[in-house]
Amino acid sequence: MRGAAAGEGWPLDDRGAAYGDGLFETVLVRDGRPRLWDEHLARLARGCHVLGLPLPAEHRLAAPLAEAPSGLAVLKLMLTRGSGGRGYRAPATPAPRLRWQLAPFTPDVARWQEGVRVRHCALRLGIQPRLAGLKHLNRLENVLARAEWDDDEVAEGLLCDSDGRLVEATAMNLFWRRAGALETPRMDRCGVAGTLREALIERLEVREVDILPEALEAAEAVWLGNSVQGVWPVTRLDDAAGRPLLRWRLSASHRAFQAEAHRLLGYPLPDLN
Amino acid sequence: MRGAAAGEGWPLDDRGAAYGDGLFETVLVRDGRPRLWDEHLARLARGCHVLGLPLPAEHRLAAPLAEAPSGLAVLKLMLTRGSGGRGYRAPATPAPRLRWQLAPFTPDVARWQEGVRVRHCALRLGIQPRLAGLKHLNRLENVLARAEWDDDEVAEGLLCDSDGRLVEATAMNLFWRRAGALETPRMDRCGVAGTLREALIERLEVREVDILPEALEAAEAVWLGNSVQGVWPVTRLDDAAGRPLLRWRLSASHRAFQAEAHRLLGYPLPDLN
């Protein structure tokens, strides 16, 4: 794991550390070249607009790529409002602070291939349209949701909002095929609009829908995906107590969607079994 | 401003900086002695319980007090889950990180004396019962709400939750007297349960109520308060566009409530005018 400038952390009064007043991106990098870079920049720009931060110049955001190892790595970019202001009141002219970490990465090929078991989380996401879709630094809900299970057989947890609508998994977006159409939850009230999700919506005409979790009963195939891990077919869904609710058999339909996503990330296509 | 250990900030991978995975307290200190210390410890303990963090020993939390200047100061204690874990997943055995800042403090006597103008914020707080009442490090909503106005004549902004119920101000709790009874919004869905609020509820039989902002029309007196600033009478409430909605004349009733709060903080009693 390397960080910029080597060993440099956050000052005690950084507003990112104090209030989560900032944004981050985790970018898949292969041989120093980022994947879905435009989508990452676009989301960071949206976040900067909402938080009232100046977007750093692209050459600054891309500079850490020069330090990337060969092969696969994950670049984490963190941008905070920096120091200053009075309490929650932001400084009139923020001096944002940009930090990064680079770590080698190995995707979980078994999850690509065999699919994963997931469960519902009991925690409901609070509804906050002002922050919806952004990858901001206020992630306690995700941390609490991830703490709901400890069984390594369970790969992810599904989250609903406080009105009971399906939103996402703790660190991945959710997709399914129903009556032949690809769908994913809308991301306008809470949740993180993943960059892989953005790219797939555009390329595969994925419909963004407002939906309760029961709708998954009618799904022919279900996937989780993000821009680092790629796409995992979901083969089993448990309830929040760990009891099995639904199962799906891996199919060619699973593989076709995965193939599209993996093309975008430069990942291999899983075997059709 | 002094911080522990001098100059020491946060490592790049601290989970407080990464996810807001932690808690804080801001404690009024007079001549090295904290006010409402038991209430601060109790809230920190509640937060640690919810986040699954071990509560640091009291002598560690109190150690910075030895560095306090004479006179008034504010001690900010910050406790994070430390480093480690995998993404949102917390380490099985967290090694929490405790940091502090001490700064001299001067309360705003004019606001005690003359009262303040406040306004409604347009932002609605997301409903998250799991985190309600805690002073955790996910404070982007407060930052965005505080950014809604820039007029120094406006001292605070009132916040409702996404169901429209009155909750708090951006950095203070809200109290009012209606039909002779003292009331404050319930804090079980969102918001920060201030330590001064806790102490006043106990001592003055303040009722915690579920209420819409229109209820303030029937209020005979309204106050904002926290454990650092003391209590400000509210003399004018504007809407989210800055247009005047309601006004209150300072009265002996205002002063009686202020006097109780200020006794708890060791602050002088404002003149009765």
mmCIF file of C-alpha atoms in Angstrom, chain A residues 6-206:
data_model
loop_
_atom_site.group_PDB
_atom_site.id
_atom_site.type_symbol
_atom_site.label_atom_id
_atom_site.label_comp_id
_atom_site.label_asym_id
_atom_site.label_seq_id
_atom_site.Cartn_x
_atom_site.Cartn_y
_atom_site.Cartn_z
ATOM 1 C CA ALA A 6 4.591 8.982 1.393
ATOM 2 C CA GLY A 7 3.494 8.687 4.995
ATOM 3 C CA GLU A 8 1.363 11.809 4.840
ATOM 4 C CA GLY A 9 -1.946 11.513 6.616
ATOM 5 C CA TRP A 10 -4.603 14.018 7.653
ATOM 6 C CA PRO A 11 -4.022 17.023 9.909
ATOM 7 C CA LEU A 12 -5.951 16.878 13.173
ATOM 8 C CA ASP A 13 -8.295 19.645 11.995
ATOM 9 C CA ASP A 14 -9.034 18.286 8.531
ATOM 10 C CA ARG A 15 -12.769 18.568 7.857
ATOM 11 C CA GLY A 16 -12.793 15.146 6.225
ATOM 12 C CA ALA A 17 -11.682 13.589 9.500
ATOM 13 C CA ALA A 18 -13.857 15.913 11.606
ATOM 14 C CA TYR A 19 -17.138 15.698 9.697
ATOM 15 C CA GLY A 20 -16.657 13.352 6.760
ATOM 16 C CA ASP A 21 -16.672 16.576 4.733
ATOM 17 C CA GLY A 22 -15.347 15.167 1.489
ATOM 18 C CA LEU A 23 -15.524 12.541 -1.234
ATOM 19 C CA PHE A 24 -13.656 9.480 -2.435
ATOM 20 C CA GLU A 25 -13.256 7.250 -5.461
ATOM 21 C CA THR A 26 -11.836 3.748 -5.722
ATOM 22 C CA VAL A 27 -10.493 3.134 -9.200
ATOM 23 C CA LEU A 28 -9.430 -0.155 -10.771
ATOM 24 C CA VAL A 29 -6.012 0.271 -12.390
ATOM 25 C CA ARG A 30 -4.320 -2.145 -14.783
ATOM 26 C CA ASP A 31 -0.652 -1.548 -15.571
ATOM 27 C CA GLY A 32 -1.026 2.084 -14.557
ATOM 28 C CA ARG A 33 -4.145 2.684 -16.676
ATOM 29 C CA PRO A 34 -7.445 3.430 -14.880
ATOM 30 C CA ARG A 35 -10.729 1.786 -15.888
ATOM 31 C CA LEU A 36 -13.978 3.798 -16.116
ATOM 32 C CA TRP A 37 -11.899 6.911 -15.489
ATOM 33 C CA ASP A 38 -14.434 9.227 -17.129
ATOM 34 C CA GLU A 39 -17.204 7.847 -14.925
ATOM 35 C CA HIS A 40 -15.061 8.312 -11.797
ATOM 36 C CA LEU A 41 -14.254 11.899 -12.776
ATOM 37 C CA ALA A 42 -17.913 12.606 -13.527
ATOM 38 C CA ARG A 43 -19.065 11.337 -10.116
ATOM 39 C CA LEU A 44 -16.325 13.272 -8.330
ATOM 40 C CA ALA A 45 -17.370 16.395 -10.242
ATOM 41 C CA ARG A 46 -21.017 15.888 -9.207
ATOM 42 C CA GLY A 47 -19.915 15.489 -5.588
ATOM 43 C CA CYS A 48 -17.761 18.620 -5.726
ATOM 44 C CA HIS A 49 -20.705 20.542 -7.138
ATOM 45 C CA VAL A 50 -23.038 19.407 -4.351
ATOM 46 C CA LEU A 51 -20.493 20.036 -1.579
ATOM 47 C CA GLY A 52 -19.304 23.328 -3.052
ATOM 48 C CA LEU A 53 -15.729 22.172 -3.595
ATOM 49 C CA PRO A 54 -13.512 23.068 -6.535
ATOM 50 C CA LEU A 55 -12.768 19.973 -8.637
ATOM 51 C CA PRO A 56 -9.007 19.321 -8.731
ATOM 52 C CA ALA A 57 -7.403 19.434 -12.150
ATOM 53 C CA GLU A 58 -7.395 16.059 -13.876
ATOM 54 C CA HIS A 59 -3.590 15.901 -13.980
ATOM 55 C CA ARG A 60 -3.527 16.085 -10.178
ATOM 56 C CA LEU A 61 -6.093 13.293 -9.860
ATOM 57 C CA ALA A 62 -4.189 11.172 -12.372
ATOM 58 C CA ALA A 63 -0.704 11.816 -10.947
ATOM 59 C CA PRO A 64 -0.738 8.782 -8.582
ATOM 60 C CA LEU A 65 -1.217 6.472 -11.576
ATOM 61 C CA ALA A 66 2.480 6.968 -12.329
ATOM 62 C CA GLU A 67 3.230 5.121 -9.082
ATOM 63 C CA ALA A 68 0.975 2.159 -9.845
ATOM 64 C CA PRO A 69 2.521 -1.312 -9.863
ATOM 65 C CA SER A 70 2.250 -3.481 -12.938
ATOM 66 C CA GLY A 71 -0.808 -5.701 -13.020
ATOM 67 C CA LEU A 72 -3.993 -4.910 -11.128
ATOM 68 C CA ALA A 73 -4.227 -2.292 -8.405
ATOM 69 C CA VAL A 74 -6.833 -0.127 -6.721
ATOM 70 C CA LEU A 75 -6.294 3.612 -6.513
ATOM 71 C CA LYS A 76 -8.229 5.285 -3.719
ATOM 72 C CA LEU A 77 -8.553 9.047 -4.172
ATOM 73 C CA MET A 78 -9.774 11.063 -1.181
ATOM 74 C CA LEU A 79 -10.725 14.716 -1.452
ATOM 75 C CA THR A 80 -11.721 16.730 1.626
ATOM 76 C CA ARG A 81 -12.679 20.353 2.200
ATOM 77 C CA GLY A 82 -9.329 20.743 3.990
ATOM 78 C CA SER A 83 -9.004 22.734 7.202
ATOM 79 C CA GLY A 84 -10.703 25.880 8.381
ATOM 80 C CA GLY A 85 -14.177 27.248 8.815
ATOM 81 C CA ARG A 86 -15.957 27.581 12.151
ATOM 82 C CA GLY A 87 -17.532 24.359 13.288
ATOM 83 C CA TYR A 88 -19.852 23.070 10.576
ATOM 84 C CA ARG A 89 -19.528 26.379 8.725
ATOM 85 C CA ALA A 90 -17.171 25.856 5.811
ATOM 86 C CA PRO A 91 -14.418 28.326 5.004
ATOM 87 C CA ALA A 92 -15.502 30.875 2.391
ATOM 88 C CA THR A 93 -12.625 29.792 0.150
ATOM 89 C CA PRO A 94 -11.904 26.130 0.815
ATOM 90 C CA ALA A 95 -8.421 24.742 0.224
ATOM 91 C CA PRO A 96 -9.317 21.102 -0.492
ATOM 92 C CA ARG A 97 -6.924 18.358 0.455
ATOM 93 C CA LEU A 98 -6.258 15.464 -1.935
ATOM 94 C CA ARG A 99 -4.736 12.217 -0.704
ATOM 95 C CA TRP A 100 -4.390 8.818 -2.321
ATOM 96 C CA GLN A 101 -3.563 5.196 -1.626
ATOM 97 C CA LEU A 102 -2.542 2.526 -4.110
ATOM 98 C CA ALA A 103 -2.748 -1.164 -3.329
ATOM 99 C CA PRO A 104 -2.277 -4.261 -5.501
ATOM 100 C CA PHE A 105 -5.570 -6.023 -6.130
ATOM 101 C CA THR A 106 -6.711 -9.543 -6.935
ATOM 102 C CA PRO A 107 -10.364 -10.062 -7.855
ATOM 103 C CA ASP A 108 -12.301 -12.973 -6.393
ATOM 104 C CA VAL A 109 -12.522 -15.297 -9.398
ATOM 105 C CA ALA A 110 -14.531 -17.907 -7.484
ATOM 106 C CA ARG A 111 -17.288 -15.362 -6.904
ATOM 107 C CA TRP A 112 -17.348 -14.470 -10.610
ATOM 108 C CA GLN A 113 -17.556 -18.135 -11.455
ATOM 109 C CA GLU A 114 -19.769 -19.698 -8.803
ATOM 110 C CA GLY A 115 -21.835 -16.710 -7.755
ATOM 111 C CA VAL A 116 -22.478 -15.534 -4.221
ATOM 112 C CA ARG A 117 -24.855 -15.824 -1.309
ATOM 113 C CA VAL A 118 -26.175 -12.504 0.017
ATOM 114 C CA ARG A 119 -28.560 -11.481 2.798
ATOM 115 C CA HIS A 120 -30.890 -8.658 3.644
ATOM 116 C CA CYS A 121 -29.584 -6.163 6.188
ATOM 117 C CA ALA A 122 -31.837 -5.006 9.022
ATOM 118 C CA LEU A 123 -30.462 -1.456 8.853
ATOM 119 C CA ARG A 124 -32.445 0.915 6.642
ATOM 120 C CA LEU A 125 -30.668 3.705 4.799
ATOM 121 C CA GLY A 126 -31.789 7.218 5.729
ATOM 122 C CA ILE A 127 -33.304 9.192 2.858
ATOM 123 C CA GLN A 128 -31.173 12.180 1.908
ATOM 124 C CA PRO A 129 -31.696 13.299 -1.700
ATOM 125 C CA ARG A 130 -29.035 16.009 -1.370
ATOM 126 C CA LEU A 131 -26.317 13.379 -0.946
ATOM 127 C CA ALA A 132 -27.870 10.516 -2.913
ATOM 128 C CA GLY A 133 -25.624 8.840 -5.443
ATOM 129 C CA LEU A 134 -22.431 10.487 -4.187
ATOM 130 C CA LYS A 135 -19.421 8.621 -2.855
ATOM 131 C CA HIS A 136 -18.979 10.918 0.135
ATOM 132 C CA LEU A 137 -17.093 10.240 3.342
ATOM 133 C CA ASN A 138 -20.174 9.757 5.578
ATOM 134 C CA ARG A 139 -20.318 5.977 5.476
ATOM 135 C CA LEU A 140 -21.341 4.910 8.966
ATOM 136 C CA GLU A 141 -24.519 3.317 7.615
ATOM 137 C CA ASN A 142 -22.423 1.078 5.373
ATOM 138 C CA VAL A 143 -20.107 0.203 8.282
ATOM 139 C CA LEU A 144 -23.051 -0.682 10.555
ATOM 140 C CA ALA A 145 -24.751 -2.697 7.828
ATOM 141 C CA ARG A 146 -21.542 -4.622 7.094
ATOM 142 C CA ALA A 147 -21.287 -5.444 10.795
ATOM 143 C CA GLU A 148 -24.580 -7.339 10.685
ATOM 144 C CA TRP A 149 -22.941 -10.597 9.602
ATOM 145 C CA ASP A 150 -19.620 -12.278 10.145
ATOM 146 C CA ASP A 151 -20.077 -15.416 8.028
ATOM 147 C CA ASP A 152 -17.563 -15.400 5.161
ATOM 148 C CA GLU A 153 -19.984 -17.516 3.146
ATOM 149 C CA VAL A 154 -22.180 -14.413 2.859
ATOM 150 C CA ALA A 155 -20.616 -12.073 0.323
ATOM 151 C CA GLU A 156 -22.816 -9.024 0.669
ATOM 152 C CA GLY A 157 -25.855 -7.506 2.372
ATOM 153 C CA LEU A 158 -28.793 -5.836 0.620
ATOM 154 C CA LEU A 159 -29.992 -2.481 1.898
ATOM 155 C CA CYS A 160 -33.432 -0.890 1.759
ATOM 156 C CA ASP A 161 -34.183 2.747 2.542
ATOM 157 C CA SER A 162 -36.317 3.844 5.478
ATOM 158 C CA ASP A 163 -39.420 3.534 3.269
ATOM 159 C CA GLY A 164 -38.563 -0.100 2.579
ATOM 160 C CA ARG A 165 -37.414 0.350 -1.035
ATOM 161 C CA LEU A 166 -34.482 -1.665 -2.327
ATOM 162 C CA VAL A 167 -31.339 0.446 -2.875
ATOM 163 C CA GLU A 168 -28.011 -1.394 -3.096
ATOM 164 C CA ALA A 169 -25.613 -3.711 -1.289
ATOM 165 C CA THR A 170 -23.181 -2.367 1.317
ATOM 166 C CA ALA A 171 -20.391 -1.812 -1.232
ATOM 167 C CA MET A 172 -21.932 -2.853 -4.566
ATOM 168 C CA ASN A 173 -24.849 -2.003 -6.794
ATOM 169 C CA LEU A 174 -27.660 -4.426 -7.475
ATOM 170 C CA PHE A 175 -28.985 -5.509 -10.864
ATOM 171 C CA TRP A 176 -31.536 -8.079 -11.977
ATOM 172 C CA ARG A 177 -33.409 -9.298 -15.026
ATOM 173 C CA ARG A 178 -37.187 -9.451 -14.766
ATOM 174 C CA ALA A 179 -39.551 -10.280 -17.623
ATOM 175 C CA GLY A 180 -36.539 -10.072 -19.883
ATOM 176 C CA ALA A 181 -35.606 -6.482 -18.874
ATOM 177 C CA LEU A 182 -32.527 -5.392 -16.929
ATOM 178 C CA GLU A 183 -33.296 -3.284 -13.858
ATOM 179 C CA THR A 184 -31.472 -1.580 -10.987
ATOM 180 C CA PRO A 185 -32.802 0.531 -8.089
ATOM 181 C CA ARG A 186 -33.053 4.285 -8.547
ATOM 182 C CA MET A 187 -30.378 6.202 -6.682
ATOM 183 C CA ASP A 188 -32.093 9.548 -6.106
ATOM 184 C CA ARG A 189 -32.864 9.287 -2.385
ATOM 185 C CA CYS A 190 -29.830 7.473 -0.965
ATOM 186 C CA GLY A 191 -27.116 5.018 -1.961
ATOM 187 C CA VAL A 192 -23.983 5.274 -4.076
ATOM 188 C CA ALA A 193 -24.352 5.417 -7.845
ATOM 189 C CA GLY A 194 -21.464 3.169 -8.848
ATOM 190 C CA THR A 195 -19.390 3.946 -11.906
ATOM 191 C CA LEU A 196 -19.880 0.444 -13.309
ATOM 192 C CA ARG A 197 -23.631 0.945 -12.797
ATOM 193 C CA GLU A 198 -23.481 4.230 -14.733
ATOM 194 C CA ALA A 199 -21.611 2.595 -17.579
ATOM 195 C CA LEU A 200 -23.966 -0.404 -17.726
ATOM 196 C CA ILE A 201 -27.139 1.721 -17.618
ATOM 197 C CA GLU A 202 -25.886 3.585 -20.646
ATOM 198 C CA ARG A 203 -24.718 0.566 -22.620
ATOM 199 C CA LEU A 204 -27.396 -2.020 -21.780
ATOM 200 C CA GLU A 205 -30.517 0.093 -21.302
ATOM 201 C CA VAL A 206 -30.819 -0.905 -17.664
#
